[in-house]
Structure formats: C-alpha cells, structure tokens
Tab-separated table of C-alpha atoms and ligand atoms in Angstrom:
chain	number	residue	atom	x	y	z
A	16	MET	CA	0.000	0.000	0.000
A	17	ASN	CA	1.350	3.415	-1.009
A	18	VAL	CA	-0.849	5.344	1.373
A	19	GLU	CA	-0.512	5.266	5.124
A	20	PRO	CA	-3.949	6.514	6.303
A	21	LEU	CA	-2.742	8.492	9.322
A	22	SER	CA	-0.018	10.418	7.511
A	23	PHE	CA	-2.360	10.996	4.583
A	24	MET	CA	-4.927	12.450	6.982
A	25	GLU	CA	-2.328	14.633	8.676
A	26	ALA	CA	-1.451	16.131	5.296
A	27	ILE	CA	-5.101	16.838	4.492
A	28	VAL	CA	-5.747	18.239	7.994
A	29	ARG	CA	-2.945	20.727	7.307
A	30	ARG	CA	-4.298	21.553	3.877
A	31	VAL	CA	-7.870	22.228	5.025
A	32	GLN	CA	-6.449	23.986	8.099
A	33	LEU	CA	-8.436	22.062	10.665
A	34	ASN	CA	-7.189	23.406	13.992
A	35	GLU	CA	-7.559	22.595	17.702
A	36	GLN	CA	-10.387	25.124	18.162
A	37	ASP	CA	-12.331	23.406	15.364
A	38	LYS	CA	-11.845	20.042	17.045
A	39	GLU	CA	-12.921	21.345	20.449
A	40	LEU	CA	-16.003	22.972	19.016
A	41	LEU	CA	-16.998	19.824	17.163
A	42	LYS	CA	-16.640	17.706	20.298
A	43	GLN	CA	-18.750	20.197	22.273
A	44	GLU	CA	-21.492	19.946	19.653
A	45	ALA	CA	-21.387	16.163	19.331
A	46	ASP	CA	-24.782	15.713	21.029
A	47	TRP	CA	-26.350	18.154	18.621
A	48	GLY	CA	-24.713	16.216	15.782
A	49	LYS	CA	-26.215	12.991	17.062
A	50	THR	CA	-29.692	14.552	17.216
A	51	ILE	CA	-29.666	15.855	13.658
A	52	ALA	CA	-27.875	12.831	12.092
A	53	PRO	CA	-31.113	10.945	11.195
A	54	GLN	CA	-32.498	14.023	9.386
A	55	MET	CA	-29.237	14.428	7.510
A	56	ALA	CA	-29.418	10.759	6.517
A	57	ASP	CA	-32.946	11.299	5.165
A	58	ILE	CA	-31.829	14.260	3.044
A	59	PHE	CA	-28.761	12.356	1.856
A	60	TYR	CA	-30.564	9.203	0.760
A	61	ASP	CA	-33.431	11.174	-0.716
A	62	TYR	CA	-30.829	12.971	-2.856
A	63	LEU	CA	-29.066	9.741	-3.890
A	64	GLY	CA	-32.407	8.110	-4.663
A	65	ARG	CA	-33.318	10.868	-7.128
A	66	ASP	CA	-30.247	10.162	-9.277
A	67	GLU	CA	-30.882	7.234	-11.599
A	68	GLU	CA	-27.359	5.832	-11.484
A	69	MET	CA	-26.883	6.180	-7.734
A	70	ASN	CA	-30.358	4.863	-7.039
A	71	ALA	CA	-29.503	1.724	-8.994
A	72	ILE	CA	-26.364	1.222	-6.888
A	73	LEU	CA	-28.298	1.723	-3.678
A	74	ASN	CA	-30.917	-0.833	-4.621
A	75	ALA	CA	-28.565	-3.369	-6.151
A	76	LYS	CA	-28.603	-5.409	-2.949
A	77	GLU	CA	-31.468	-6.314	-0.643
A	78	GLY	CA	-31.459	-4.280	2.586
A	79	ARG	CA	-28.579	-2.053	1.455
A	80	ILE	CA	-30.383	1.256	1.973
A	81	HIS	CA	-31.430	0.308	5.455
A	82	ARG	CA	-27.901	-0.697	6.399
A	83	LEU	CA	-26.458	2.411	4.782
A	84	ARG	CA	-28.772	4.712	6.669
A	85	GLU	CA	-27.372	3.325	9.914
A	86	THR	CA	-23.753	3.606	8.757
A	87	PHE	CA	-24.357	7.177	7.569
A	88	ILE	CA	-25.766	8.186	10.968
A	89	GLN	CA	-22.700	6.685	12.625
A	90	TRP	CA	-20.377	8.411	10.142
A	91	PHE	CA	-22.096	11.734	10.713
A	92	TYR	CA	-21.719	11.508	14.494
A	93	GLU	CA	-18.045	10.569	14.148
A	94	MET	CA	-17.400	13.849	12.321
A	95	PHE	CA	-18.042	15.533	15.675
A	96	THR	CA	-16.159	13.108	17.927
A	97	GLY	CA	-13.241	12.333	15.616
A	98	ILE	CA	-13.517	8.731	17.018
A	99	ASP	CA	-10.118	8.935	18.750
A	100	GLY	CA	-9.778	12.692	18.375
A	101	TRP	CA	-8.863	12.444	14.675
A	102	GLY	CA	-6.087	9.952	15.246
A	103	LYS	CA	-5.202	6.572	13.749
A	104	ALA	CA	-8.626	5.008	14.349
A	105	TYR	CA	-10.325	7.885	12.527
A	106	ALA	CA	-7.907	7.706	9.605
A	107	ASP	CA	-8.235	3.911	9.296
A	108	CYS	CA	-12.022	4.152	9.415
A	109	ARG	CA	-12.163	6.823	6.687
A	110	TRP	CA	-9.694	4.902	4.554
A	111	LYS	CA	-11.896	1.821	4.826
A	112	ILE	CA	-14.972	3.849	3.840
A	113	GLY	CA	-13.046	5.105	0.800
A	114	LEU	CA	-12.137	1.584	-0.266
A	115	VAL	CA	-15.720	0.331	0.203
A	116	HIS	CA	-16.927	2.961	-2.271
A	117	VAL	CA	-14.221	2.226	-4.804
A	118	ARG	CA	-14.997	-1.509	-4.628
A	119	THR	CA	-18.647	-0.731	-5.236
A	120	GLY	CA	-17.838	1.342	-8.326
A	121	ILE	CA	-18.814	4.662	-6.757
A	122	GLY	CA	-16.553	7.379	-8.092
A	123	PRO	CA	-15.643	11.008	-7.446
A	124	GLN	CA	-18.419	12.023	-9.853
A	125	HIS	CA	-20.846	10.531	-7.301
A	126	VAL	CA	-19.268	11.393	-3.969
A	127	VAL	CA	-18.241	14.995	-4.668
A	128	PRO	CA	-21.801	16.278	-5.308
A	129	ALA	CA	-23.110	14.023	-2.535
A	130	MET	CA	-20.727	15.599	-0.062
A	131	ALA	CA	-21.810	19.036	-1.258
A	132	VAL	CA	-25.379	18.036	-0.359
A	133	VAL	CA	-24.231	17.105	3.154
A	134	VAL	CA	-22.388	20.425	3.578
A	135	THR	CA	-25.426	22.422	2.407
A	136	ALA	CA	-27.903	20.464	4.538
A	137	VAL	CA	-25.753	20.834	7.668
A	138	GLY	CA	-25.350	24.564	6.978
A	139	GLN	CA	-29.108	25.036	6.755
A	140	GLN	CA	-29.707	23.065	9.945
A	141	LEU	CA	-27.028	25.089	11.740
A	142	ARG	CA	-28.789	28.315	10.897
A	143	ARG	CA	-32.157	26.941	11.979
A	144	ASP	CA	-30.651	25.918	15.324
A	145	HIS	CA	-28.746	29.213	15.698
A	146	LYS	CA	-25.365	27.533	15.828
A	147	PRO	CA	-22.220	29.596	15.197
A	148	GLU	CA	-20.776	30.000	11.715
A	149	VAL	CA	-17.426	28.618	12.912
A	150	LEU	CA	-19.116	25.267	13.504
A	151	SER	CA	-20.214	25.269	9.896
A	152	ASP	CA	-16.611	25.941	8.817
A	153	ALA	CA	-15.269	23.165	11.042
A	154	LEU	CA	-17.785	20.647	9.689
A	155	SER	CA	-17.038	21.605	6.106
A	156	LYS	CA	-13.351	20.960	6.742
A	157	ILE	CA	-14.117	17.496	8.134
A	158	CYS	CA	-16.319	16.724	5.137
A	159	MET	CA	-13.438	17.651	2.834
A	160	ILE	CA	-11.065	15.383	4.759
A	161	ASP	CA	-13.471	12.465	4.422
A	162	LEU	CA	-13.973	13.249	0.752
A	163	ALA	CA	-10.217	13.304	0.179
A	164	PHE	CA	-10.024	9.766	1.590
A	165	ILE	CA	-12.609	8.456	-0.874
A	166	GLU	CA	-10.821	10.148	-3.765
A	167	GLN	CA	-7.418	8.881	-2.697
A	168	ALA	CA	-8.741	5.336	-2.484
A	169	TYR	CA	-9.234	5.502	-6.249
A	170	SER	CA	-5.659	6.126	-7.208
A	171	GLU	CA	-4.494	3.750	-4.501
A	172	ALA	CA	-6.577	0.959	-6.015
A	173	LEU	CA	-5.060	1.623	-9.430
A	174	LEU	CA	-1.499	1.714	-8.083
A	175	GLN	CA	-2.138	-1.521	-6.229
A	176	GLU	CA	-3.318	-3.274	-9.362
A	177	THR	CA	-0.667	-1.944	-11.749
A	178	GLY	CA	2.346	-1.835	-9.442
A	179	TRP	CA	2.987	1.741	-10.603
A	180	THR	CA	4.581	4.212	-8.247
A	181	GLN	CA	2.725	7.389	-7.304
A	182	ALA	CA	5.293	9.442	-9.233
A	183	LEU	CA	4.868	7.337	-12.364
A	184	PHE	CA	1.090	7.601	-12.110
A	185	GLN	CA	1.292	11.392	-11.861
A	186	ARG	CA	3.680	11.531	-14.797
A	187	LEU	CA	1.351	9.433	-16.962
A	188	ILE	CA	-1.625	11.577	-16.001
A	189	ALA	CA	0.262	14.787	-16.753
A	190	LYS	CA	1.349	13.409	-20.125
A	191	GLY	CA	-2.203	12.236	-20.842
A	192	ALA	CA	-3.707	15.565	-19.824
A	193	ALA	CA	-1.327	17.355	-22.161
A	194	GLN	CA	-2.863	15.334	-25.014
A	195	VAL	CA	-6.515	15.961	-24.139
B	15	MET	CA	28.983	5.143	-5.819
B	16	ALA	CA	28.108	8.092	-8.053
B	17	ILE	CA	26.540	7.235	-11.389
B	18	ASN	CA	28.381	8.585	-14.388
B	19	VAL	CA	25.557	9.710	-16.684
B	20	THR	CA	27.903	10.639	-19.506
B	21	LYS	CA	29.347	7.144	-19.451
B	22	LEU	CA	25.853	5.642	-19.430
B	23	GLU	CA	24.869	7.798	-22.403
B	24	MET	CA	28.025	6.746	-24.238
B	25	THR	CA	27.340	3.084	-23.592
B	26	LEU	CA	23.836	3.509	-25.001
B	27	GLN	CA	25.086	5.439	-28.035
B	28	GLN	CA	27.700	2.786	-28.779
B	29	PHE	CA	25.106	0.077	-28.348
B	30	VAL	CA	22.740	1.785	-30.793
B	31	ALA	CA	25.569	2.410	-33.258
B	32	ASN	CA	27.017	-1.116	-33.146
B	33	ALA	CA	24.216	-3.567	-32.403
B	34	SER	CA	22.567	-4.861	-35.546
B	35	ASN	CA	19.222	-3.272	-36.470
B	36	VAL	CA	18.959	-1.334	-33.211
B	37	GLN	CA	17.483	2.143	-33.663
B	38	GLY	CA	17.374	3.475	-30.138
B	39	ALA	CA	17.790	2.682	-26.461
B	40	ALA	CA	16.890	4.238	-23.138
B	41	LEU	CA	17.358	3.568	-19.476
B	42	VAL	CA	14.485	4.735	-17.295
B	43	SER	CA	13.596	4.703	-13.606
B	44	PRO	CA	10.522	2.895	-12.197
B	45	ASP	CA	9.043	6.385	-11.666
B	46	GLY	CA	9.256	6.902	-15.430
B	47	LEU	CA	12.197	9.296	-15.506
B	48	THR	CA	14.907	9.045	-18.145
B	49	LEU	CA	18.302	8.091	-16.710
B	50	ALA	CA	20.030	8.038	-20.081
B	51	SER	CA	18.853	7.705	-23.647
B	52	SER	CA	19.791	7.510	-27.272
B	53	LEU	CA	16.464	7.620	-29.085
B	54	PRO	CA	15.585	8.460	-32.678
B	55	GLY	CA	14.830	12.165	-33.220
B	56	GLY	CA	11.195	13.216	-32.873
B	57	MET	CA	10.398	10.811	-30.047
B	58	ASP	CA	9.045	12.332	-26.843
B	59	GLU	CA	11.690	11.073	-24.431
B	60	GLU	CA	9.609	11.816	-21.322
B	61	ARG	CA	6.601	9.970	-22.631
B	62	VAL	CA	8.692	7.012	-23.781
B	63	ALA	CA	10.217	6.821	-20.296
B	64	ALA	CA	6.863	6.932	-18.495
B	65	MET	CA	5.279	4.384	-20.793
B	66	SER	CA	8.237	2.026	-20.572
B	67	ALA	CA	8.144	2.031	-16.773
B	68	ALA	CA	4.367	1.600	-16.800
B	69	MET	CA	4.543	-1.280	-19.244
B	70	LEU	CA	7.279	-3.181	-17.454
B	71	SER	CA	5.472	-2.889	-14.157
B	72	LEU	CA	2.176	-3.972	-15.666
B	73	GLY	CA	3.922	-6.781	-17.524
B	74	GLU	CA	5.380	-8.051	-14.290
B	75	ARG	CA	1.886	-8.018	-12.752
B	76	ILE	CA	0.468	-9.907	-15.709
B	77	GLY	CA	3.308	-12.397	-15.533
B	78	ARG	CA	2.575	-13.052	-11.886
B	79	GLU	CA	-1.160	-13.337	-12.493
B	80	LEU	CA	-0.584	-15.821	-15.316
B	81	ASN	CA	1.965	-17.794	-13.306
B	82	ARG	CA	4.787	-17.063	-15.777
B	83	GLY	CA	7.462	-16.628	-13.118
B	84	ASP	CA	9.947	-13.772	-13.246
B	85	ILE	CA	9.585	-11.733	-16.419
B	86	ALA	CA	12.681	-11.787	-18.627
B	87	ARG	CA	11.473	-9.214	-21.162
B	88	ILE	CA	8.436	-7.566	-22.661
B	89	LEU	CA	8.272	-7.426	-26.395
B	90	VAL	CA	6.151	-5.138	-28.539
B	91	GLU	CA	6.102	-6.208	-32.156
B	92	GLY	CA	4.766	-3.813	-34.750
B	93	GLU	CA	4.935	-3.442	-38.516
B	94	GLN	CA	7.948	-1.176	-38.183
B	95	GLY	CA	9.857	-3.356	-35.750
B	96	TYR	CA	10.272	-4.144	-32.091
B	97	GLY	CA	10.307	-2.447	-28.724
B	98	ILE	CA	11.890	-4.604	-26.042
B	99	LEU	CA	11.805	-3.840	-22.338
B	100	THR	CA	14.090	-5.571	-19.895
B	101	SER	CA	14.516	-4.995	-16.192
B	102	CYS	CA	18.104	-3.819	-15.707
B	103	THR	CA	18.317	-3.226	-11.954
B	104	GLU	CA	15.602	-2.613	-9.361
B	105	GLU	CA	15.930	1.060	-10.202
B	106	ALA	CA	16.279	0.883	-13.953
B	107	VAL	CA	14.334	-0.422	-16.945
B	108	PHE	CA	16.121	-0.881	-20.248
B	109	LEU	CA	14.296	-0.177	-23.510
B	110	ILE	CA	15.558	-0.874	-26.993
B	111	LEU	CA	13.983	-0.197	-30.362
B	112	ALA	CA	14.883	-2.418	-33.291
B	113	ASP	CA	13.727	-2.426	-36.919
B	114	HIS	CA	11.660	-5.216	-38.455
B	115	ASN	CA	14.707	-6.942	-39.947
B	116	ALA	CA	16.161	-7.577	-36.503
B	117	LYS	CA	16.842	-11.169	-35.524
B	118	LEU	CA	15.418	-11.621	-32.058
B	119	GLY	CA	18.011	-14.178	-30.953
B	120	VAL	CA	20.823	-11.798	-31.841
B	121	ILE	CA	19.087	-8.807	-30.292
B	122	ASN	CA	18.480	-10.679	-27.044
B	123	LEU	CA	22.155	-11.540	-26.860
B	124	GLU	CA	23.158	-7.966	-27.512
B	125	ILE	CA	20.768	-6.815	-24.783
B	126	LYS	CA	22.212	-9.336	-22.380
B	127	ASN	CA	25.722	-8.056	-23.026
B	128	VAL	CA	24.942	-4.383	-22.715
B	129	ILE	CA	22.801	-4.909	-19.616
B	130	GLY	CA	25.789	-6.514	-17.913
B	131	GLU	CA	27.753	-3.358	-18.644
B	132	LEU	CA	24.932	-1.018	-17.602
B	133	ARG	CA	24.461	-2.860	-14.330
B	134	LYS	CA	28.134	-2.550	-13.628
B	135	GLN	CA	27.889	1.202	-14.114
B	136	LEU	CA	24.668	1.571	-12.111
B	137	LEU	CA	25.561	-0.673	-9.203
B	138	GLY	CA	29.294	-0.386	-9.329
B	139	LEU	CA	29.768	-4.151	-9.554
B	140	ALA	CA	29.390	-6.955	-11.998
B	141	GLN	CA	26.266	-9.065	-11.611
B	142	PRO	CA	25.305	-12.265	-13.352
B	143	VAL	CA	22.714	-11.603	-16.030
B	144	GLY	CA	20.044	-14.279	-15.920
B	145	LEU	CA	18.041	-13.587	-19.051
C	206	LIG	C1	-20.832	12.080	1.077
C	206	LIG	C2	-20.303	11.001	0.708
C	206	LIG	C3	-20.592	9.653	1.334
C	206	LIG	C4	-20.461	9.240	2.614
C	206	LIG	C5	-20.002	10.046	3.801
C	206	LIG	C6	-20.843	7.834	2.662
C	206	LIG	C7	-20.821	7.034	3.794
C	206	LIG	C8	-20.771	5.659	3.746
C	206	LIG	C9	-20.412	4.772	4.824
C	206	LIG	C10	-20.051	5.218	6.214
C	206	LIG	C11	-20.448	3.492	4.348
C	206	LIG	C12	-20.152	2.206	5.127
C	206	LIG	C13	-18.749	1.748	4.861
C	206	LIG	C14	-18.396	0.447	5.572
C	206	LIG	O1	-19.016	-0.582	5.257
C	206	LIG	O2	-17.497	0.472	6.406
C	206	LIG	C15	-20.838	3.558	2.976
C	206	LIG	C16	-20.971	2.483	2.125
C	206	LIG	C17	-21.616	2.563	0.916
C	206	LIG	N1	-22.033	3.722	0.284
C	206	LIG	FE1	-21.624	5.588	0.839
C	206	LIG	N2	-21.196	7.462	1.414
C	206	LIG	C18	-21.060	8.533	0.580
C	206	LIG	C19	-21.372	8.584	-0.761
C	206	LIG	C20	-22.039	7.572	-1.417
C	206	LIG	C21	-22.593	7.685	-2.735
C	206	LIG	C22	-22.565	8.932	-3.611
C	206	LIG	C23	-23.123	6.485	-3.030
C	206	LIG	C24	-23.786	6.157	-4.334
C	206	LIG	C25	-24.751	5.390	-4.509
C	206	LIG	C26	-22.905	5.596	-1.879
C	206	LIG	C27	-23.270	4.274	-1.763
C	206	LIG	C28	-22.702	3.389	-0.861
C	206	LIG	C29	-22.706	1.936	-0.985
C	206	LIG	C30	-23.355	1.151	-2.120
C	206	LIG	C31	-22.011	1.422	0.112
C	206	LIG	C32	-21.681	-0.050	0.415
C	206	LIG	C33	-22.884	-0.739	0.949
C	206	LIG	C34	-22.629	-2.213	1.228
C	206	LIG	O3	-21.801	-2.530	2.093
C	206	LIG	O4	-23.279	-3.017	0.573
C	206	LIG	N3	-22.221	6.298	-0.934
C	206	LIG	N4	-21.049	4.874	2.632
C-alpha cells in the first residue's frame, strides 16, 4: 500500500487547516450532531435516490439502503467526535470507507456532489438551530477530509493493481492531460 | 557510488551504433524518468520513459497473475519493428527499439551483453545476467 492513512490524513488536515479550536467545538457539539444525524441521513438518501445511477447502486442489494442509513448516521456523528480525536482510528475508518466505495464502483463524480449536499444540509440546519458560523466551517473541513479519503482510495486501487509508483502515475496523467 | 551519466549515455550510443538493427535505447527509472537515452529524433523522451516504466510494471503483474514466473522481457512487435523492455536493476528499466529486420536471438544476446555493462555502471559491480 502506497498510502498510510494516518499520515495521509495529517497532510489533508494541514491543507484544510483544521485546527484545535475546530476540534474542540466539534466535540462540544457532538450531542447536537447525534440529534440531527437521522435528518441528515434522510436528506442524503433522498438525494441519492433521485439520481438514476446512484439509485440503482443503492438498490442493487437487498437491505442495502437500510444498512447504509445506519452507517451514515454513525459516520455523521463521528465527524463531531473524531472517534479517537482524529487519530489513527479515525484515519483507518475513513480509509476503509473510501475503499468500500471504490470496490462498489462509486466514483468522485458521485461522492463529490453528494458531499456538497451534506455540507449544504448541515449549513441550513445550523442556521435553523442558531449555531455559530465557525461550527459550519469546522464541519465543512471534516467533510473535505473524508472526501479526500474516498478520492485517494481511487488512485491507490489503481497503483495496487498496476504496481505503478505514485510518481509514475502522476507523470502518466500529466502526459495524458497534455494530449486531451 | 556516483553514477556517471555521460558514461551511461556513451554506452547507449555505442550500443545503438554497433548492435545490428537497433534504432534506439533508453534507461528509465521505475518512476518513469529518463536516466540516459539515445532515441531516434522526434520521439518524446519523457513519454517514452513513463510508458516504458508503466509497461514493465504492468507486464510483471500480468506475468505473476498468469503464473509465468519472473519476467525476462516484454516485447512489442509492430509493422515497423520491435520495442523490447528488460529490467536492468531494481531502479532501472532498459528499452531498446529495433527495426523489423532484426533477428530476435541476436538482439536478445546484444541486450544481455549491454545490460551486464549497464548494471556494472549503475551498481558499481558486476552481476550475473540471468536472461
Ligand atoms: C458524502 C459522501 C458519502 C459518505 C459520507 C458515505 C458514507 C458511507 C459509509 C459510512 C459506508 C459504510 C462503509 C463500511 O461498510 O465500512 C458507505 C458504504 C456505501 N455507500 Fe456511501 N457514502 C457517501 C457517498 C455515497 C454515494 C454517492 C453512493 C452512491 C450510490 C454511496 C453508496 C454506498 C454503498 C453502495 C455502500 C456499500 C454498501 C454495502 O456494504 O453493501 N455512498 N457509505
């Protein structure tokens, strides 16, 4: 494996500038997060269900939606707790979620807009509940970290299968892009 | 030991000049960077390097998947001739281009000889070449 989940997360944490105040705030609001998680799940799966392609994926297996609703609620709550305070357990969990999506054939073209739906829905709920804007910023940063994991799982899967190094992969992409 | 790039380039140039029907040669890293090359004009050296590294790596994967053991070489045969990739060291892939009149037995022998020399220059010691 080219990617070590914890160091990958540390790099993304730096890039999105998630700081200690963000983490503290999220932990303080974890109970609120737990309360609104089921509503967020409803909005999320309603959105996925309205897209023909994603709806087909969701219904490809018996009981999948039901199971997913539960895992989404759990995922949502963990954005506030950071599982182990955004340490190894958090990174491993997000890495696993990324790989599950890649194995299921769900790509960035699905997860990027889906994450945007989560960010918007949380923002609206925040305003309804008169929560501070900084909480909205902190949550958006976490969403971007989790999104980065799903995206990274894609290239990792390709590198795994081809034996290519990350540098070679980037070189091929750059060369390919120059031709498009 | 420092690698003498000029010497590597010279070895490749001599190889291309002397080996029968050989039109070009390059030594590239597994990351797809050119270490040394003597390629026909008009070829995009960077692209050739990246594709060679990609192909050797993929070839090794295919070989493993198909239970072919260690891969000795990867051969691309086209109307205009051959492209042959051989693993030189862990950090270098050797590519040669030969025209369609090339005799593969002869070419393979030439590759074996020059790889021995290239390895010596890259690793600073002589290694048995098991092609
Ligand atoms: C905002 C982005 C998303 C988040 C946070 C998310 C969250 C999750 C979580 C937590 C799991 C469980 C992973 C595990 O088994 O450990 C999961 C699995 C899954 N998700 Fe997502 N998801 C996202 C986007 C999507 C999209 C766009 C689809 C498209 C249909 C989708 C469909 C699935 C499927 C099919 C599974 C696997 C279900 C199974 O195990 O059979 N997800 N997701």
